[in-house]
CSV table of C-alpha atoms and ligand atoms in Angstrom, one decimal:
chain,number,residue,atom,x,y,z
X,16,UNK,CA,-13.3,12.3,1.6
X,17,UNK,CA,-10.1,10.6,2.7
X,18,UNK,CA,-8.8,11.7,6.1
X,19,UNK,CA,-5.6,13.4,4.9
X,20,UNK,CA,-4.9,15.0,8.2
X,21,UNK,CA,-4.1,11.5,9.7
X,22,UNK,CA,-2.2,10.4,6.6
X,23,UNK,CA,0.8,8.2,7.3
X,24,UNK,CA,4.1,9.9,6.3
X,25,UNK,CA,5.1,6.7,4.6
X,26,UNK,CA,3.8,6.8,1.1
X,27,UNK,CA,4.0,3.6,-1.0
X,28,UNK,CA,4.0,3.1,-4.7
X,29,UNK,CA,3.5,-0.5,-6.0
X,30,UNK,CA,4.6,-1.8,-9.4
X,31,UNK,CA,2.8,-4.8,-10.8
X,32,UNK,CA,2.5,-6.8,-14.0
X,33,UNK,CA,-0.2,-9.3,-13.2
X,34,UNK,CA,-2.5,-10.9,-10.7
X,35,UNK,CA,-1.7,-8.6,-7.8
X,36,UNK,CA,-2.2,-10.9,-4.8
X,37,UNK,CA,0.8,-9.4,-3.0
X,38,UNK,CA,-0.6,-5.9,-3.8
X,39,UNK,CA,-3.8,-7.1,-2.2
X,40,UNK,CA,-2.0,-8.2,0.9
X,41,UNK,CA,-0.5,-4.7,1.1
X,42,UNK,CA,-3.9,-3.0,0.6
X,43,UNK,CA,-5.4,-5.3,3.3
X,44,UNK,CA,-2.5,-4.7,5.8
X,45,UNK,CA,-2.9,-1.0,5.5
X,46,UNK,CA,-6.7,-1.2,5.9
X,47,UNK,CA,-6.2,-3.4,9.0
X,48,UNK,CA,-3.6,-0.9,10.3
X,49,UNK,CA,-1.0,-3.7,10.5
X,50,UNK,CA,1.0,-1.5,8.0
X,51,UNK,CA,1.5,2.1,8.8
X,52,UNK,CA,1.6,3.6,5.3
X,53,UNK,CA,-0.6,5.0,2.6
X,54,UNK,CA,-0.7,3.6,-0.9
X,55,UNK,CA,-0.4,6.4,-3.3
X,56,UNK,CA,-0.3,4.8,-6.7
X,57,UNK,CA,-0.2,1.4,-8.4
X,58,UNK,CA,1.7,1.3,-11.7
X,59,UNK,CA,1.5,-1.5,-14.3
X,60,UNK,CA,3.4,-2.2,-17.5
X,61,UNK,CA,0.5,-4.3,-18.7
X,62,UNK,CA,-3.0,-3.0,-19.4
X,63,UNK,CA,-4.6,-6.3,-18.5
X,64,UNK,CA,-2.9,-6.8,-15.1
X,65,UNK,CA,-5.7,-8.0,-12.7
X,66,UNK,CA,-4.0,-6.1,-9.9
X,67,UNK,CA,-5.2,-2.8,-11.5
X,68,UNK,CA,-8.7,-3.9,-10.7
X,69,UNK,CA,-7.7,-4.6,-7.1
X,70,UNK,CA,-6.3,-1.2,-6.8
X,71,UNK,CA,-9.3,0.5,-8.3
X,72,UNK,CA,-11.6,-1.5,-5.9
X,73,UNK,CA,-9.6,0.0,-3.1
X,74,UNK,CA,-9.8,3.5,-4.5
X,75,UNK,CA,-6.1,3.7,-5.2
X,76,UNK,CA,-4.9,5.6,-8.2
X,77,UNK,CA,-3.7,3.4,-11.1
X,78,UNK,CA,-1.4,4.1,-14.0
X,79,UNK,CA,-0.8,1.9,-17.0
X,80,UNK,CA,2.5,2.9,-18.6
X,81,UNK,CA,3.1,1.0,-21.8
X,82,UNK,CA,6.8,0.4,-22.4
X,83,UNK,CA,6.1,0.4,-26.2
X,84,UNK,CA,5.3,4.1,-25.9
X,85,UNK,CA,8.9,4.9,-24.8
X,86,UNK,CA,12.1,5.0,-27.0
X,87,UNK,CA,14.1,2.8,-24.5
X,88,UNK,CA,14.2,1.3,-21.1
X,89,UNK,CA,16.0,4.4,-19.6
X,90,UNK,CA,13.2,6.8,-20.6
X,91,UNK,CA,10.6,4.3,-19.4
X,92,UNK,CA,12.2,3.9,-16.0
X,93,UNK,CA,12.7,7.6,-15.7
X,94,UNK,CA,9.0,8.1,-16.4
X,95,UNK,CA,8.1,5.7,-13.7
X,96,UNK,CA,10.4,7.4,-11.3
X,97,UNK,CA,8.9,10.8,-12.1
X,98,UNK,CA,5.3,9.5,-11.6
X,99,UNK,CA,6.3,8.1,-8.2
X,100,UNK,CA,8.2,11.2,-7.1
X,101,UNK,CA,5.4,13.5,-8.1
X,102,UNK,CA,3.1,11.6,-5.8
X,103,UNK,CA,5.5,11.9,-2.9
X,104,UNK,CA,6.2,8.2,-2.8
X,105,UNK,CA,8.9,7.3,-0.3
X,106,UNK,CA,9.1,3.5,-0.7
X,107,UNK,CA,8.6,1.5,-3.9
X,108,UNK,CA,7.3,-2.1,-3.7
X,109,UNK,CA,7.7,-4.4,-6.7
X,110,UNK,CA,4.9,-7.0,-6.5
X,111,UNK,CA,5.2,-9.3,-9.5
X,112,UNK,CA,6.7,-6.5,-11.7
X,113,UNK,CA,8.2,-8.5,-14.5
X,114,UNK,CA,10.8,-6.0,-15.7
X,115,UNK,CA,14.4,-5.3,-14.7
X,116,UNK,CA,14.6,-2.0,-12.9
X,117,UNK,CA,17.2,0.2,-14.4
X,118,UNK,CA,19.5,3.1,-13.2
X,119,UNK,CA,17.0,6.0,-13.5
X,120,UNK,CA,14.6,4.3,-11.0
X,121,UNK,CA,17.3,2.8,-8.8
X,122,UNK,CA,19.1,6.2,-8.5
X,123,UNK,CA,15.8,8.0,-7.8
X,124,UNK,CA,15.1,5.6,-4.9
X,125,UNK,CA,18.4,4.4,-3.4
X,126,UNK,CA,17.7,1.5,-1.0
X,127,UNK,CA,14.0,2.5,-1.2
X,128,UNK,CA,12.8,-0.2,-3.6
X,129,UNK,CA,11.7,-3.6,-2.3
X,130,UNK,CA,11.0,-6.9,-4.2
X,131,UNK,CA,9.4,-10.2,-3.2
X,132,UNK,CA,10.7,-13.4,-4.7
X,133,UNK,CA,9.3,-16.9,-4.4
X,134,UNK,CA,12.5,-18.7,-3.3
X,135,UNK,CA,15.1,-18.5,-0.6
X,136,UNK,CA,17.6,-16.3,-2.4
X,137,UNK,CA,20.3,-16.6,-3.5
X,138,UNK,CA,18.8,-20.0,-4.6
X,139,UNK,CA,16.7,-19.8,-7.8
X,140,UNK,CA,16.7,-16.1,-8.9
X,141,UNK,CA,14.9,-15.1,-12.0
X,142,UNK,CA,11.8,-16.6,-13.6
X,143,UNK,CA,10.0,-19.8,-12.5
X,144,UNK,CA,11.6,-20.0,-9.1
X,145,UNK,CA,9.2,-22.6,-7.8
X,146,UNK,CA,9.8,-24.8,-10.8
X,147,UNK,CA,13.6,-24.4,-10.4
X,148,UNK,CA,13.3,-25.5,-6.8
X,149,UNK,CA,11.3,-28.6,-7.7
X,150,UNK,CA,13.7,-29.5,-10.5
X,151,UNK,CA,16.7,-29.1,-8.3
X,152,UNK,CA,15.0,-31.3,-5.6
X,153,UNK,CA,15.5,-29.0,-2.6
X,154,UNK,CA,13.6,-30.0,0.5
X,155,UNK,CA,13.0,-26.4,1.6
X,156,UNK,CA,12.2,-23.4,-0.5
X,157,UNK,CA,10.4,-20.2,0.6
X,158,UNK,CA,10.0,-16.5,0.1
X,159,UNK,CA,12.5,-13.6,0.3
X,160,UNK,CA,12.0,-9.8,0.5
X,161,UNK,CA,15.0,-7.9,-0.5
X,162,UNK,CA,16.2,-4.4,-1.4
X,163,UNK,CA,16.4,-4.0,-5.2
X,164,UNK,CA,19.8,-3.3,-6.7
X,165,UNK,CA,21.1,-3.7,-10.3
X,166,UNK,CA,21.8,-7.4,-9.6
X,167,UNK,CA,18.8,-9.5,-10.6
X,168,UNK,CA,17.1,-10.7,-7.3
X,169,UNK,CA,20.4,-10.0,-5.7
X,170,UNK,CA,20.0,-7.1,-3.2
X,171,UNK,CA,20.3,-7.1,0.6
X,172,UNK,CA,17.8,-9.5,2.2
X,173,UNK,CA,15.3,-8.0,4.6
X,174,UNK,CA,13.3,-11.1,5.6
X,175,UNK,CA,13.0,-14.7,4.5
X,176,UNK,CA,10.5,-17.4,5.3
X,177,UNK,CA,11.0,-21.2,4.6
X,178,UNK,CA,8.4,-23.4,3.1
X,179,UNK,CA,9.0,-27.2,3.0
X,180,UNK,CA,8.9,-28.9,-0.4
X,181,UNK,CA,6.7,-32.0,-0.2
X,182,UNK,CA,7.2,-35.3,-2.1
X,183,UNK,CA,4.0,-34.9,-4.1
X,184,UNK,CA,4.4,-31.2,-4.8
X,185,UNK,CA,3.7,-29.8,-8.2
X,186,UNK,CA,4.7,-26.3,-9.3
X,187,UNK,CA,1.1,-25.2,-8.5
X,188,UNK,CA,0.9,-26.7,-5.0
X,189,UNK,CA,4.3,-25.4,-4.0
X,190,UNK,CA,3.6,-22.0,-5.5
X,191,UNK,CA,0.4,-21.8,-3.5
X,192,UNK,CA,2.0,-22.6,-0.2
X,193,UNK,CA,4.9,-20.1,-0.9
X,194,UNK,CA,2.3,-17.5,-1.8
X,195,UNK,CA,0.6,-17.8,1.6
X,196,UNK,CA,4.0,-17.0,3.2
X,197,UNK,CA,4.6,-14.1,0.7
X,198,UNK,CA,1.4,-12.4,1.8
X,199,UNK,CA,2.4,-12.5,5.4
X,200,UNK,CA,6.1,-11.7,4.8
X,201,UNK,CA,5.8,-8.7,2.5
X,202,UNK,CA,3.8,-6.3,4.7
X,203,UNK,CA,6.0,-7.2,7.6
X,204,UNK,CA,9.2,-6.5,5.7
X,205,UNK,CA,7.8,-3.2,4.4
X,206,UNK,CA,7.0,-2.1,7.9
X,207,UNK,CA,10.6,-3.0,9.0
X,208,UNK,CA,12.0,-0.9,6.2
X,209,UNK,CA,9.6,2.0,7.0
X,210,UNK,CA,10.5,1.9,10.7
X,211,UNK,CA,14.1,2.8,9.9
X,212,UNK,CA,17.0,2.1,12.3
X,213,UNK,CA,18.7,-0.1,9.7
X,214,UNK,CA,21.7,0.2,7.4
X,215,UNK,CA,23.3,-1.8,4.6
X,216,UNK,CA,26.7,-3.3,5.4
X,217,UNK,CA,28.1,-4.9,2.3
X,218,UNK,CA,25.5,-7.4,1.3
X,219,UNK,CA,23.8,-7.4,4.7
X,220,UNK,CA,20.7,-5.5,5.8
X,221,UNK,CA,21.5,-4.8,9.4
X,222,UNK,CA,18.9,-3.8,12.0
X,223,UNK,CA,20.1,-1.9,15.1
X,224,UNK,CA,18.5,-2.9,18.4
N,249,GRF,C1,4.8,-13.7,-6.7
N,249,GRF,O1,5.1,-15.1,-6.5
N,249,GRF,C2,6.1,-12.9,-6.4
N,249,GRF,O2,6.9,-13.5,-5.4
N,249,GRF,C3,6.8,-12.9,-7.7
N,249,GRF,O3,5.7,-12.8,-8.7
N,249,GRF,C4,4.5,-13.3,-8.1
N,249,GRF,C5,3.5,-12.2,-8.2
N,249,GRF,O4,2.2,-12.6,-7.8
N,249,GRF,N1,7.7,-11.8,-7.8
N,249,GRF,P1,1.1,-11.6,-7.5
N,249,GRF,O5,0.9,-10.7,-8.8
N,249,GRF,O6,1.5,-10.7,-6.3
N,249,GRF,O7,-0.1,-12.4,-7.2
């Protein structure tokens, strides 16, 4: 039986579409008590997302919601919001969720949705960020955790971490080094957001001392 009496008040919901390695870092951080939260549900828009297995292995509830079962994006996003709310989720973490988040979900969780992106935003938003960095020829890329707004990969930045781009990097080698940083950065950023004592001032995520 889970020890519900000592349950953290911070209840996470994670949205995935694939591999789920960032989900795994969240699961591991909670287990190691580096992250003071409980993981209530993992939702995927794809039935074959490997992250669903990771969640099941950690005894976390999983939901596969097929977008094709819904008449439009709004209804789909409202369904996700309802599933999260009904489980008491207080912070939503996108972890490789390959869909734009629309108003029904944004409005249900204002400034309570986080995303991780494999570049130093605002450079290289959107798909294939690591390839974009290589093609552009930057010497430094990295990872960013940000609040989710209606702007694609454009919300206030909580944390960033730089990763050097090496002369012999391929998309795979650069992605692998950035991913190591992602796994460290995301739980840290989630804890910062959960701890409170911050506000959003224009584009800036501002922590009070
Ligand atoms: C990560 O690189 C993340 O930054 C991006 O999508 C990828 C997801 O990987 N948004 P995983 O599913 O967490 O392994």
